[in-house]
PDB file of C-alpha atoms and ligand atoms in Angstrom:
ATOM      1  CA  UNK A  27       0.000   0.000   0.000  1.00 47.00           C
ATOM      2  CA  UNK A  28       1.465   3.406  -0.778  1.00 53.00           C
ATOM      3  CA  UNK A  29      -1.055   5.888  -2.156  1.00 79.00           C
ATOM      4  CA  UNK A  30      -3.461   6.625   0.690  1.00 85.00           C
ATOM      5  CA  UNK A  31      -6.643   6.610  -1.391  1.00 87.00           C
ATOM      6  CA  UNK A  32      -5.641   3.342  -3.122  1.00 91.00           C
ATOM      7  CA  UNK A  33      -5.047   1.756   0.271  1.00 91.00           C
ATOM      8  CA  UNK A  34      -8.438   2.875   1.573  1.00 95.00           C
ATOM      9  CA  UNK A  35     -10.150   1.678  -1.626  1.00 94.00           C
ATOM     10  CA  UNK A  36      -8.416  -1.717  -1.456  1.00 94.00           C
ATOM     11  CA  UNK A  37      -9.671  -2.322   2.077  1.00 96.00           C
ATOM     12  CA  UNK A  38     -13.177  -0.963   1.349  1.00 96.00           C
ATOM     13  CA  UNK A  39     -13.555  -3.256  -1.681  1.00 96.00           C
ATOM     14  CA  UNK A  40     -12.861  -6.360   0.388  1.00 96.00           C
ATOM     15  CA  UNK A  41     -14.252  -5.479   3.820  1.00 97.00           C
ATOM     16  CA  UNK A  42     -17.526  -7.123   4.858  1.00 96.00           C
ATOM     17  CA  UNK A  43     -18.056  -5.386   8.217  1.00 98.00           C
ATOM     18  CA  UNK A  44     -21.095  -3.318   9.238  1.00 97.00           C
ATOM     19  CA  UNK A  45     -19.415  -0.615  11.331  1.00 97.00           C
ATOM     20  CA  UNK A  46     -15.788  -1.499  11.983  1.00 98.00           C
ATOM     21  CA  UNK A  47     -13.396   0.232   9.596  1.00 98.00           C
ATOM     22  CA  UNK A  48     -16.132   1.766   7.459  1.00 97.00           C
ATOM     23  CA  UNK A  49     -14.546   5.187   8.046  1.00 98.00           C
ATOM     24  CA  UNK A  50     -10.867   4.758   7.197  1.00 98.00           C
ATOM     25  CA  UNK A  51      -7.791   6.989   6.896  1.00 98.00           C
ATOM     26  CA  UNK A  52      -4.477   5.668   5.668  1.00 97.00           C
ATOM     27  CA  UNK A  53      -0.988   7.201   5.868  1.00 97.00           C
ATOM     28  CA  UNK A  54       2.050   6.152   3.877  1.00 96.00           C
ATOM     29  CA  UNK A  55       4.031   7.123   6.979  1.00 97.00           C
ATOM     30  CA  UNK A  56       3.018   8.564  10.310  1.00 98.00           C
ATOM     31  CA  UNK A  57       4.222   8.872  13.892  1.00 98.00           C
ATOM     32  CA  UNK A  58       1.743   6.534  15.579  1.00 98.00           C
ATOM     33  CA  UNK A  59      -1.665   5.468  14.249  1.00 98.00           C
ATOM     34  CA  UNK A  60      -2.881   5.534  17.870  1.00 98.00           C
ATOM     35  CA  UNK A  61      -2.104   9.262  18.022  1.00 97.00           C
ATOM     36  CA  UNK A  62      -3.789   9.858  14.663  1.00 98.00           C
ATOM     37  CA  UNK A  63      -6.873   7.939  15.775  1.00 98.00           C
ATOM     38  CA  UNK A  64      -7.020   9.872  19.073  1.00 96.00           C
ATOM     39  CA  UNK A  65      -6.804  13.195  17.209  1.00 96.00           C
ATOM     40  CA  UNK A  66      -9.505  12.082  14.779  1.00 96.00           C
ATOM     41  CA  UNK A  67     -11.671  10.902  17.675  1.00 94.00           C
ATOM     42  CA  UNK A  68     -11.314  14.310  19.342  1.00 91.00           C
ATOM     43  CA  UNK A  69     -12.453  15.862  16.058  1.00 93.00           C
ATOM     44  CA  UNK A  70     -15.537  13.617  15.884  1.00 93.00           C
ATOM     45  CA  UNK A  71     -14.495  10.315  14.277  1.00 96.00           C
ATOM     46  CA  UNK A  72     -17.326   7.770  14.406  1.00 96.00           C
ATOM     47  CA  UNK A  73     -17.362   4.543  16.425  1.00 95.00           C
ATOM     48  CA  UNK A  74     -15.254   2.022  14.517  1.00 97.00           C
ATOM     49  CA  UNK A  75     -13.173   4.591  12.615  1.00 98.00           C
ATOM     50  CA  UNK A  76      -9.900   3.076  11.433  1.00 98.00           C
ATOM     51  CA  UNK A  77      -6.435   4.566  10.927  1.00 98.00           C
ATOM     52  CA  UNK A  78      -3.720   2.543   9.202  1.00 98.00           C
ATOM     53  CA  UNK A  79      -0.191   3.240   8.031  1.00 97.00           C
ATOM     54  CA  UNK A  80       2.466   1.606   5.894  1.00 96.00           C
ATOM     55  CA  UNK A  81       5.124   2.758   8.364  1.00 97.00           C
ATOM     56  CA  UNK A  82       5.337   4.484  11.757  1.00 98.00           C
ATOM     57  CA  UNK A  83       8.339   6.427  13.017  1.00 97.00           C
ATOM     58  CA  UNK A  84       7.067   6.651  16.603  1.00 97.00           C
ATOM     59  CA  UNK A  85       5.082   3.404  16.908  1.00 97.00           C
ATOM     60  CA  UNK A  86       4.626   2.502  20.548  1.00 97.00           C
ATOM     61  CA  UNK A  87       3.871  -0.600  22.502  1.00 96.00           C
ATOM     62  CA  UNK A  88       2.733  -1.279  26.031  1.00 92.00           C
ATOM     63  CA  UNK A  89       4.720  -0.033  29.023  1.00 86.00           C
ATOM     64  CA  UNK A  90       6.299   2.802  27.055  1.00 88.00           C
ATOM     65  CA  UNK A  91       8.169   0.525  24.663  1.00 92.00           C
ATOM     66  CA  UNK A  92       8.780   1.301  20.998  1.00 94.00           C
ATOM     67  CA  UNK A  93       7.005  -0.765  18.321  1.00 95.00           C
ATOM     68  CA  UNK A  94       9.342  -1.434  15.402  1.00 93.00           C
ATOM     69  CA  UNK A  95       7.331  -0.277  12.363  1.00 94.00           C
ATOM     70  CA  UNK A  96       9.234  -0.508   9.073  1.00 93.00           C
ATOM     71  CA  UNK A  97       7.508   0.332   5.776  1.00 94.00           C
ATOM     72  CA  UNK A  98       5.225  -1.886   3.791  1.00 81.00           C
ATOM     73  CA  UNK A  99       5.577  -5.202   5.557  1.00 89.00           C
ATOM     74  CA  UNK A 100       3.178  -5.332   8.460  1.00 96.00           C
ATOM     75  CA  UNK A 101      -0.202  -4.215   9.779  1.00 98.00           C
ATOM     76  CA  UNK A 102      -0.280  -1.031  11.872  1.00 98.00           C
ATOM     77  CA  UNK A 103      -3.880  -0.177  12.699  1.00 98.00           C
ATOM     78  CA  UNK A 104      -5.860   1.781  15.279  1.00 98.00           C
ATOM     79  CA  UNK A 105      -9.602   1.837  15.837  1.00 98.00           C
ATOM     80  CA  UNK A 106     -11.742   4.428  17.627  1.00 97.00           C
ATOM     81  CA  UNK A 107     -14.351   2.972  19.972  1.00 95.00           C
ATOM     82  CA  UNK A 108     -17.037   5.021  21.654  1.00 91.00           C
ATOM     83  CA  UNK A 109     -18.521   2.861  24.393  1.00 85.00           C
ATOM     84  CA  UNK A 110     -22.049   3.775  25.365  1.00 77.00           C
ATOM     85  CA  UNK A 111     -21.407   2.684  28.937  1.00 68.00           C
ATOM     86  CA  UNK A 112     -18.398   3.656  31.012  1.00 60.00           C
ATOM     87  CA  UNK A 113     -18.381   0.627  33.256  1.00 62.00           C
ATOM     88  CA  UNK A 114     -15.306  -1.223  34.439  1.00 58.00           C
ATOM     89  CA  UNK A 115     -15.717  -4.138  32.065  1.00 70.00           C
ATOM     90  CA  UNK A 116     -13.873  -2.134  29.435  1.00 79.00           C
ATOM     91  CA  UNK A 117     -10.711  -3.021  31.335  1.00 82.00           C
ATOM     92  CA  UNK A 118     -10.742  -6.390  29.533  1.00 92.00           C
ATOM     93  CA  UNK A 119     -11.048  -4.863  26.082  1.00 94.00           C
ATOM     94  CA  UNK A 120      -7.479  -5.778  25.129  1.00 95.00           C
ATOM     95  CA  UNK A 121      -8.182  -9.427  25.909  1.00 97.00           C
ATOM     96  CA  UNK A 122     -11.285  -9.344  23.718  1.00 97.00           C
ATOM     97  CA  UNK A 123      -9.271  -7.803  20.889  1.00 98.00           C
ATOM     98  CA  UNK A 124      -6.779 -10.650  21.243  1.00 98.00           C
ATOM     99  CA  UNK A 125      -9.589 -13.180  20.725  1.00 97.00           C
ATOM    100  CA  UNK A 126     -10.742 -11.339  17.595  1.00 97.00           C
ATOM    101  CA  UNK A 127      -7.268 -10.993  16.082  1.00 97.00           C
ATOM    102  CA  UNK A 128      -6.543 -14.656  16.681  1.00 96.00           C
ATOM    103  CA  UNK A 129      -9.864 -15.700  15.120  1.00 95.00           C
ATOM    104  CA  UNK A 130      -9.191 -13.518  12.095  1.00 96.00           C
ATOM    105  CA  UNK A 131      -5.690 -14.846  11.542  1.00 95.00           C
ATOM    106  CA  UNK A 132      -6.519 -18.501  12.122  1.00 91.00           C
ATOM    107  CA  UNK A 133     -10.007 -18.853  10.726  1.00 85.00           C
ATOM    108  CA  UNK A 134     -10.176 -15.974   8.241  1.00 79.00           C
ATOM    109  CA  UNK A 135      -6.706 -16.192   6.755  1.00 84.00           C
ATOM    110  CA  UNK A 136      -4.790 -19.343   7.540  1.00 81.00           C
ATOM    111  CA  UNK A 137      -7.490 -21.964   8.017  1.00 76.00           C
ATOM    112  CA  UNK A 138      -6.460 -22.797  11.582  1.00 70.00           C
ATOM    113  CA  UNK A 139      -3.169 -24.187  10.278  1.00 74.00           C
ATOM    114  CA  UNK A 140      -1.065 -22.030  12.572  1.00 83.00           C
ATOM    115  CA  UNK A 141      -1.196 -22.521  16.323  1.00 91.00           C
ATOM    116  CA  UNK A 142      -1.482 -18.987  17.699  1.00 95.00           C
ATOM    117  CA  UNK A 143      -1.463 -18.566  21.462  1.00 96.00           C
ATOM    118  CA  UNK A 144      -2.686 -15.675  23.587  1.00 97.00           C
ATOM    119  CA  UNK A 145      -0.254 -14.524  26.249  1.00 97.00           C
ATOM    120  CA  UNK A 146      -2.024 -12.635  29.036  1.00 96.00           C
ATOM    121  CA  UNK A 147      -2.909  -9.908  28.709  1.00 95.00           C
ATOM    122  CA  UNK A 148      -2.386  -8.636  25.171  1.00 94.00           C
ATOM    123  CA  UNK A 149       0.067 -10.600  23.039  1.00 96.00           C
ATOM    124  CA  UNK A 150      -0.378 -13.116  20.231  1.00 97.00           C
ATOM    125  CA  UNK A 151       2.424 -15.654  20.100  1.00 96.00           C
ATOM    126  CA  UNK A 152       3.591 -18.459  17.880  1.00 95.00           C
ATOM    127  CA  UNK A 153       5.621 -20.696  20.154  1.00 93.00           C
ATOM    128  CA  UNK A 154       7.313 -18.177  22.408  1.00 92.00           C
ATOM    129  CA  UNK A 155       7.759 -15.498  19.734  1.00 95.00           C
ATOM    130  CA  UNK A 156       5.489 -12.500  19.326  1.00 96.00           C
ATOM    131  CA  UNK A 157       3.301 -12.266  16.238  1.00 96.00           C
ATOM    132  CA  UNK A 158       1.086  -9.339  17.245  1.00 97.00           C
ATOM    133  CA  UNK A 159       0.575  -6.847  20.048  1.00 97.00           C
ATOM    134  CA  UNK A 160      -2.311  -4.679  21.216  1.00 98.00           C
ATOM    135  CA  UNK A 161      -2.271  -1.237  22.824  1.00 97.00           C
ATOM    136  CA  UNK A 162      -5.513   0.155  24.314  1.00 95.00           C
ATOM    137  CA  UNK A 163      -5.582   3.824  25.317  1.00 95.00           C
ATOM    138  CA  UNK A 164      -8.572   5.599  26.855  1.00 90.00           C
ATOM    139  CA  UNK A 165      -9.344   9.287  27.210  1.00 86.00           C
ATOM    140  CA  UNK A 166     -12.297  11.260  28.469  1.00 80.00           C
ATOM    141  CA  UNK A 167     -13.408  13.917  26.004  1.00 75.00           C
ATOM    142  CA  UNK A 168     -16.279  16.186  27.061  1.00 74.00           C
ATOM    143  CA  UNK A 169     -17.463  13.692  29.687  1.00 75.00           C
ATOM    144  CA  UNK A 170     -17.594  10.738  27.303  1.00 77.00           C
ATOM    145  CA  UNK A 171     -15.162   7.824  27.183  1.00 81.00           C
ATOM    146  CA  UNK A 172     -13.237   7.425  24.001  1.00 88.00           C
ATOM    147  CA  UNK A 173     -10.982   4.481  23.416  1.00 94.00           C
ATOM    148  CA  UNK A 174      -8.311   3.891  20.831  1.00 97.00           C
ATOM    149  CA  UNK A 175      -7.276   0.304  20.236  1.00 97.00           C
ATOM    150  CA  UNK A 176      -4.075  -0.115  18.270  1.00 98.00           C
ATOM    151  CA  UNK A 177      -2.662  -3.365  16.996  1.00 98.00           C
ATOM    152  CA  UNK A 178       0.430  -4.360  15.126  1.00 98.00           C
ATOM    153  CA  UNK A 179       0.666  -7.677  13.266  1.00 98.00           C
ATOM    154  CA  UNK A 180       3.968  -8.932  11.866  1.00 97.00           C
ATOM    155  CA  UNK A 181       3.184 -10.078   8.332  1.00 96.00           C
ATOM    156  CA  UNK A 182       6.163 -10.298   5.963  1.00 95.00           C
ATOM    157  CA  UNK A 183       9.561 -11.866   6.389  1.00 90.00           C
ATOM    158  CA  UNK A 184      11.650  -9.352   8.288  1.00 84.00           C
ATOM    159  CA  UNK A 185      15.282  -8.640   9.070  1.00 86.00           C
ATOM    160  CA  UNK A 186      14.661  -7.839  12.738  1.00 86.00           C
ATOM    161  CA  UNK A 187      16.989  -5.651  14.796  1.00 87.00           C
ATOM    162  CA  UNK A 188      19.194  -7.779  17.045  1.00 85.00           C
ATOM    163  CA  UNK A 189      17.128  -7.193  20.184  1.00 86.00           C
ATOM    164  CA  UNK A 190      13.954  -8.514  18.509  1.00 86.00           C
ATOM    165  CA  UNK A 191      15.414 -11.387  16.501  1.00 86.00           C
ATOM    166  CA  UNK A 192      14.732 -14.112  19.044  1.00 86.00           C
ATOM    167  CA  UNK A 193      11.446 -12.647  20.286  1.00 91.00           C
ATOM    168  CA  UNK A 194       9.446 -11.677  17.193  1.00 94.00           C
ATOM    169  CA  UNK A 195       7.999 -13.702  14.343  1.00 94.00           C
ATOM    170  CA  UNK A 196       6.011 -12.968  11.186  1.00 95.00           C
ATOM    171  CA  UNK A 197       3.196 -14.817   9.431  1.00 94.00           C
ATOM    172  CA  UNK A 198       5.404 -15.369   6.399  1.00 93.00           C
ATOM    173  CA  UNK A 199       8.174 -16.895   8.505  1.00 91.00           C
ATOM    174  CA  UNK A 200       5.681 -19.337  10.000  1.00 90.00           C
ATOM    175  CA  UNK A 201       3.625 -20.267   6.947  1.00 90.00           C
ATOM    176  CA  UNK A 202       5.740 -19.371   3.901  1.00 90.00           C
ATOM    177  CA  UNK A 203       2.763 -17.405   2.567  1.00 90.00           C
ATOM    178  CA  UNK A 204       3.455 -13.771   1.627  1.00 92.00           C
ATOM    179  CA  UNK A 205       0.130 -12.158   2.526  1.00 93.00           C
ATOM    180  CA  UNK A 206      -0.481  -8.512   1.780  1.00 93.00           C
ATOM    181  CA  UNK A 207      -0.930  -6.425   4.951  1.00 95.00           C
ATOM    182  CA  UNK A 208      -4.301  -5.189   3.598  1.00 95.00           C
ATOM    183  CA  UNK A 209      -5.548  -8.768   3.243  1.00 95.00           C
ATOM    184  CA  UNK A 210      -4.516  -9.543   6.816  1.00 96.00           C
ATOM    185  CA  UNK A 211      -6.194  -6.356   8.022  1.00 97.00           C
ATOM    186  CA  UNK A 212      -9.504  -7.261   6.366  1.00 97.00           C
ATOM    187  CA  UNK A 213      -9.447 -10.773   7.860  1.00 96.00           C
ATOM    188  CA  UNK A 214      -8.901  -9.489  11.390  1.00 97.00           C
ATOM    189  CA  UNK A 215     -11.437  -6.647  11.155  1.00 98.00           C
ATOM    190  CA  UNK A 216     -14.119  -9.085  10.001  1.00 97.00           C
ATOM    191  CA  UNK A 217     -13.424 -11.368  12.948  1.00 97.00           C
ATOM    192  CA  UNK A 218     -13.103  -8.476  15.397  1.00 97.00           C
ATOM    193  CA  UNK A 219     -16.487  -6.938  14.699  1.00 97.00           C
ATOM    194  CA  UNK A 220     -18.623  -9.789  16.144  1.00 97.00           C
ATOM    195  CA  UNK A 221     -16.213 -10.114  19.080  1.00 96.00           C
ATOM    196  CA  UNK A 222     -16.616  -6.393  19.838  1.00 95.00           C
ATOM    197  CA  UNK A 223     -20.392  -6.700  19.478  1.00 94.00           C
ATOM    198  CA  UNK A 224     -20.354  -9.534  22.025  1.00 93.00           C
ATOM    199  CA  UNK A 225     -18.023  -7.592  24.319  1.00 93.00           C
ATOM    200  CA  UNK A 226     -20.180  -4.459  24.123  1.00 89.00           C
ATOM    201  CA  UNK A 227     -23.317  -6.423  24.939  1.00 89.00           C
ATOM    202  CA  UNK A 228     -22.093  -8.752  27.684  1.00 88.00           C
ATOM    203  CA  UNK A 229     -18.532  -7.779  28.551  1.00 89.00           C
ATOM    204  CA  UNK A 230     -15.697 -10.283  28.794  1.00 93.00           C
ATOM    205  CA  UNK A 231     -17.764 -13.055  30.399  1.00 91.00           C
ATOM    206  CA  UNK A 232     -18.976 -14.370  27.044  1.00 91.00           C
ATOM    207  CA  UNK A 233     -15.446 -14.458  25.635  1.00 95.00           C
ATOM    208  CA  UNK A 234     -13.639 -15.821  28.659  1.00 95.00           C
ATOM    209  CA  UNK A 235     -13.750 -19.493  27.630  1.00 95.00           C
ATOM    210  CA  UNK A 236     -12.450 -18.689  24.167  1.00 95.00           C
ATOM    211  CA  UNK A 237      -9.614 -16.644  25.636  1.00 97.00           C
ATOM    212  CA  UNK A 238      -8.741 -19.310  28.195  1.00 96.00           C
ATOM    213  CA  UNK A 239      -8.670 -22.117  25.650  1.00 95.00           C
ATOM    214  CA  UNK A 240      -6.068 -20.237  23.593  1.00 96.00           C
ATOM    215  CA  UNK A 241      -4.148 -18.780  26.534  1.00 97.00           C
ATOM    216  CA  UNK A 242      -0.601 -20.106  26.885  1.00 96.00           C
ATOM    217  CA  UNK A 243      -0.084 -18.419  30.266  1.00 96.00           C
ATOM    218  CA  UNK A 244      -2.434 -20.598  32.302  1.00 96.00           C
ATOM    219  CA  UNK A 245      -1.762 -23.785  34.262  1.00 95.00           C
ATOM    220  CA  UNK A 246       1.917 -23.010  34.719  1.00 95.00           C
ATOM    221  CA  UNK A 247       4.331 -21.135  36.918  1.00 95.00           C
ATOM    222  CA  UNK A 248       5.075 -17.691  35.475  1.00 95.00           C
ATOM    223  CA  UNK A 249       6.983 -14.617  36.570  1.00 95.00           C
ATOM    224  CA  UNK A 250       4.642 -11.660  36.809  1.00 94.00           C
ATOM    225  CA  UNK A 251       5.719  -8.053  36.975  1.00 92.00           C
ATOM    226  CA  UNK A 252       2.982  -5.991  38.645  1.00 87.00           C
ATOM    227  CA  UNK A 253       2.182  -2.313  38.942  1.00 78.00           C
ATOM    228  CA  UNK A 254       4.755  -1.768  41.719  1.00 78.00           C
ATOM    229  CA  UNK A 255       7.499  -3.151  39.423  1.00 78.00           C
ATOM    230  CA  UNK A 256       8.071  -6.247  41.587  1.00 83.00           C
ATOM    231  CA  UNK A 257       8.462  -9.504  39.685  1.00 90.00           C
ATOM    232  CA  UNK A 258       7.318 -12.623  41.511  1.00 92.00           C
ATOM    233  CA  UNK A 259       6.906 -16.253  40.623  1.00 95.00           C
ATOM    234  CA  UNK A 260       3.299 -17.416  40.826  1.00 96.00           C
ATOM    235  CA  UNK A 261       1.075 -20.187  39.505  1.00 96.00           C
ATOM    236  CA  UNK A 262      -1.300 -18.756  36.878  1.00 96.00           C
ATOM    237  CA  UNK A 263      -4.525 -20.660  37.514  1.00 96.00           C
ATOM    238  CA  UNK A 264      -7.342 -19.045  35.528  1.00 95.00           C
ATOM    239  CA  UNK A 265      -8.977 -15.819  34.430  1.00 95.00           C
ATOM    240  CA  UNK A 266     -11.578 -14.026  36.492  1.00 94.00           C
ATOM    241  CA  UNK A 267     -14.913 -12.976  34.947  1.00 91.00           C
ATOM    242  CA  UNK A 268     -13.468  -9.563  34.041  1.00 91.00           C
ATOM    243  CA  UNK A 269     -10.184 -10.801  32.588  1.00 94.00           C
ATOM    244  CA  UNK A 270      -8.008 -10.367  35.693  1.00 94.00           C
ATOM    245  CA  UNK A 271      -5.426 -13.137  36.096  1.00 95.00           C
ATOM    246  CA  UNK A 272      -6.047 -15.427  39.076  1.00 96.00           C
ATOM    247  CA  UNK A 273      -2.735 -16.533  40.551  1.00 96.00           C
ATOM    248  CA  UNK A 274      -1.545 -18.537  43.527  1.00 96.00           C
ATOM    249  CA  UNK A 275       1.552 -17.353  45.372  1.00 94.00           C
ATOM    250  CA  UNK A 276       4.006 -20.032  46.560  1.00 93.00           C
ATOM    251  CA  UNK A 277       2.674 -21.636  49.757  1.00 91.00           C
ATOM    252  CA  UNK A 278      -0.676 -19.817  49.551  1.00 92.00           C
ATOM    253  CA  UNK A 279      -3.960 -21.681  49.378  1.00 91.00           C
ATOM    254  CA  UNK A 280      -6.090 -18.858  48.011  1.00 95.00           C
ATOM    255  CA  UNK A 281      -6.040 -17.299  44.594  1.00 96.00           C
ATOM    256  CA  UNK A 282      -5.433 -13.582  44.212  1.00 95.00           C
ATOM    257  CA  UNK A 283      -6.226 -11.266  41.335  1.00 95.00           C
ATOM    258  CA  UNK A 284      -3.640  -9.587  39.126  1.00 94.00           C
ATOM    259  CA  UNK A 285      -5.476  -6.858  37.256  1.00 91.00           C
ATOM    260  CA  UNK A 286      -2.567  -5.358  35.368  1.00 88.00           C
ATOM    261  CA  UNK A 287       0.944  -6.510  34.776  1.00 88.00           C
ATOM    262  CA  UNK A 288       3.252  -8.313  32.466  1.00 90.00           C
ATOM    263  CA  UNK A 289       4.229 -11.948  32.365  1.00 93.00           C
ATOM    264  CA  UNK A 290       7.875 -12.721  31.995  1.00 87.00           C
ATOM    265  CA  UNK A 291       7.753 -16.312  30.914  1.00 72.00           C
ATOM    266  CA  UNK A 292      10.079 -18.561  32.915  1.00 59.00           C
TER     267      UNK A 292
HETATM  268  C1  BTN B 324       2.550  -4.159  22.471  1.00 82.05           C
HETATM  269  O1  BTN B 324       2.582  -5.361  22.242  1.00 82.05           O
HETATM  270  O2  BTN B 324       3.332  -3.635  23.268  1.00 82.05           O
HETATM  271  C2  BTN B 324       1.526  -3.308  21.758  1.00 82.05           C
HETATM  272  C3  BTN B 324       1.956  -2.969  20.366  1.00 82.05           C
HETATM  273  C4  BTN B 324       0.956  -2.105  19.635  1.00 82.05           C
HETATM  274  C5  BTN B 324       1.493  -1.602  18.308  1.00 82.05           C
HETATM  275  C6  BTN B 324       0.442  -0.927  17.487  1.00 82.05           C
HETATM  276  S1  BTN B 324       0.976  -0.623  15.831  1.00 82.05           S
HETATM  277  C7  BTN B 324      -0.436   0.357  15.561  1.00 82.05           C
HETATM  278  C8  BTN B 324      -0.670   1.177  16.815  1.00 82.05           C
HETATM  279  N1  BTN B 324       0.109   2.399  16.803  1.00 82.05           N
HETATM  280  C9  BTN B 324       1.039   2.414  17.752  1.00 82.05           C
HETATM  281  O3  BTN B 324       1.848   3.338  17.959  1.00 82.05           O
HETATM  282  N2  BTN B 324       0.966   1.288  18.474  1.00 82.05           N
HETATM  283  C10 BTN B 324      -0.071   0.404  18.010  1.00 82.05           C
END
């Protein structure tokens, strides 16, 4: 994709969604599609508005990390969501997005041939290497919640920088198939829309089983880094109704909730 209007037309011609991605802006290069989507949302973008780019020079990941975003090879996308309720269940939105991205990649694109795992809370993995990541950012504008969900999917074979070489993977490296980023984007948007409809109607509860069955973090001892920066070794037992991780500390009999954090796999 290079010319912005061609890129928008290519997606529009293939996309079978009702509301997700129907308003779409594309950039050949931008700082961060999450920033573009937030600015568009502040200026009145509709629910489901989509921003994509061929390249980002300030792509960001969770916990203040950079998201490597070279030109033309991968999906960089951000969606504006305008929840009609402001309740706490939106805290599990990133987990719901993970379910939708995985469905789109497996069922819409690859025919379930690639085993994609969900690492709590927001990563898609193949084996122990990262295929996709999700960044949810919320703001209050004029008393109404406005959420931007950004996701990056590694699509084409890639000469990774040294620090990512052992940790990142692309669809092409795993399957040999050289999909176009636009084709991957359409597949995941079409799977995401019903997942977001379900999430908006009933919250995470209706998606929990699907998340758990694909989650590679459960039923094992993991190192978890929590809000205070401490990293501890715990047994990851299950997910709570709202997506919090239920863990057992060494020697403890009761489970406790981890609402936010990062798993450092052992
Ligand atoms: C993570 O795994 O840490 C989250 C990565 C999210 C990357 C995407 S790429 C599109 C959007 N724009 C950004 O700057 N970040 C997200």
